[in-house]
C-alpha positions as semicolon CSV with decimal commas, in nm:
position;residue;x (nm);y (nm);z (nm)
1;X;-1,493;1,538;1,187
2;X;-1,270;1,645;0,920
3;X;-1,465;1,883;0,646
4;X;-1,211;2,077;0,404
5;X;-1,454;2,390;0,413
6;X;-1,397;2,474;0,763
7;X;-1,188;2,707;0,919
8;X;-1,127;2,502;1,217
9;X;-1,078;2,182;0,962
10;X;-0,811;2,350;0,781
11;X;-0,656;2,428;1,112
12;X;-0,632;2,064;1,227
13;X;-0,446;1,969;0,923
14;X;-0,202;2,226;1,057
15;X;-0,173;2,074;1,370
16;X;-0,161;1,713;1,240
17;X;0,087;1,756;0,913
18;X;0,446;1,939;1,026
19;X;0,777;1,837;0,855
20;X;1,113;1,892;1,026
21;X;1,333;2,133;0,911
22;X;1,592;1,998;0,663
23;X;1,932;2,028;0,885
24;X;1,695;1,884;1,150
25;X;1,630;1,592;0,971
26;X;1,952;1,512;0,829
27;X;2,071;1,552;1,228
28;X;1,805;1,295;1,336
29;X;1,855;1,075;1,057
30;X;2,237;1,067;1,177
31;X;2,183;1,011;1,522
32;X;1,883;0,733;1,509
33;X;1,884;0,625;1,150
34;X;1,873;0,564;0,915
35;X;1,487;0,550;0,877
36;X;1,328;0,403;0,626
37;X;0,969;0,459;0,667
38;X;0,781;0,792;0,754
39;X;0,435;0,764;0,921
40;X;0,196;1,087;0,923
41;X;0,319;1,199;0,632
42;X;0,220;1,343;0,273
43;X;0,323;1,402;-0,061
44;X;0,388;1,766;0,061
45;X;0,603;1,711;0,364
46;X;0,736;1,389;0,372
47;X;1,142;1,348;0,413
48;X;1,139;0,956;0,272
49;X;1,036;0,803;0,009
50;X;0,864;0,571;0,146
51;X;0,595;0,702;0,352
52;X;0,191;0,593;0,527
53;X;-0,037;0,887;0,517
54;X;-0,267;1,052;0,761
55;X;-0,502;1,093;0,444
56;X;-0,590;0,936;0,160
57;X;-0,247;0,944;-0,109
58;X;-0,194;0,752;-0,383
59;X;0,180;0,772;-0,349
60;X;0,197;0,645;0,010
61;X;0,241;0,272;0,140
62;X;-0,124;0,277;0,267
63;X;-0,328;0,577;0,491
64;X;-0,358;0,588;0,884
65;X;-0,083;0,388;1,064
66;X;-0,300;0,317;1,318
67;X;-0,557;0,118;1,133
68;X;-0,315;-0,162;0,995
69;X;-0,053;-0,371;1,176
70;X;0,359;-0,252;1,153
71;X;0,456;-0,587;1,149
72;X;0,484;-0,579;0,793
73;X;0,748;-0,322;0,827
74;X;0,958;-0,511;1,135
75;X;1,320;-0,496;0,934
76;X;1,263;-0,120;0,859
77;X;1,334;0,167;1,110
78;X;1,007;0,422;1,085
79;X;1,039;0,808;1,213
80;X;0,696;0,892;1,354
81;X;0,621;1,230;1,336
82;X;0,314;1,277;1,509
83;X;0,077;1,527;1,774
84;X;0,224;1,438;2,162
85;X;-0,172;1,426;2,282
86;X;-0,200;1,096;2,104
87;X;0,136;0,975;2,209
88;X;-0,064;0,649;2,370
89;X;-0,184;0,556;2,020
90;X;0,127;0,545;1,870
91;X;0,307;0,309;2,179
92;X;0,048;0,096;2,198
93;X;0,196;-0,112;1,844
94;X;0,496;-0,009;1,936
95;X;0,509;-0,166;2,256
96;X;0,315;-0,507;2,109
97;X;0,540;-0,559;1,857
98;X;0,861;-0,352;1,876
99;X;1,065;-0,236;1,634
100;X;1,277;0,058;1,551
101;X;1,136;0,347;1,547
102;X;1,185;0,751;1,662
103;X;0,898;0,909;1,736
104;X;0,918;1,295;1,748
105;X;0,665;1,533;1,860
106;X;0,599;1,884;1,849
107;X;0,640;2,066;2,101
């Protein structure tokens, strides 16, 4: 469970949140884009404006992909940034409703 005060808490957030270096981006976003939608992102690290948090953020579209349909979001290619260990979570809604997407994971 996620509690701020921890060491190890702190250290997940680390794990979780990553951004892609700038040229990196602008090279992805060339090659698969362009993407409109960012998922696993926050105010801190996001590369589009239009993003859906891992947390709660008033600025984002709404918090946790995985706890709300994409279908909303079918005309709009997303870049998933997100750990490879839950890989499965994030092609499961991919694969029942597909869509374009890149998904890009750490490695």
């Amino acid at each position: 469970m996620f509690n701020p005060a921890y060491a190890a808490s702190r250290d997940l957030i680390n794990e979780i949140e990553w951004r892609l270096p700038p040229q990196t981006f602008k090279h992805i976003d060339a090659l698969f884009g362009p993407h409109h939608v960012e998922f696993f992102a926050s105010a801190d690290i996001m590369r589009l404006a239009l993003y859906v948090s891992r947390t709660h953020d008033p600025k984002a579209l709404w918090t946790n992909a995985l706890t709300r349909p994409w279908t909303s979001l079918a005309h709009l290619r997303l870049l998933i940034l997100y750990p490879w260990h839950l890989i499965l979570e994030i092609l499961r809604p991919l694969d029942a409703h597909p869509q374009p997407a890149t998904l890009i994971t750490p490695n």
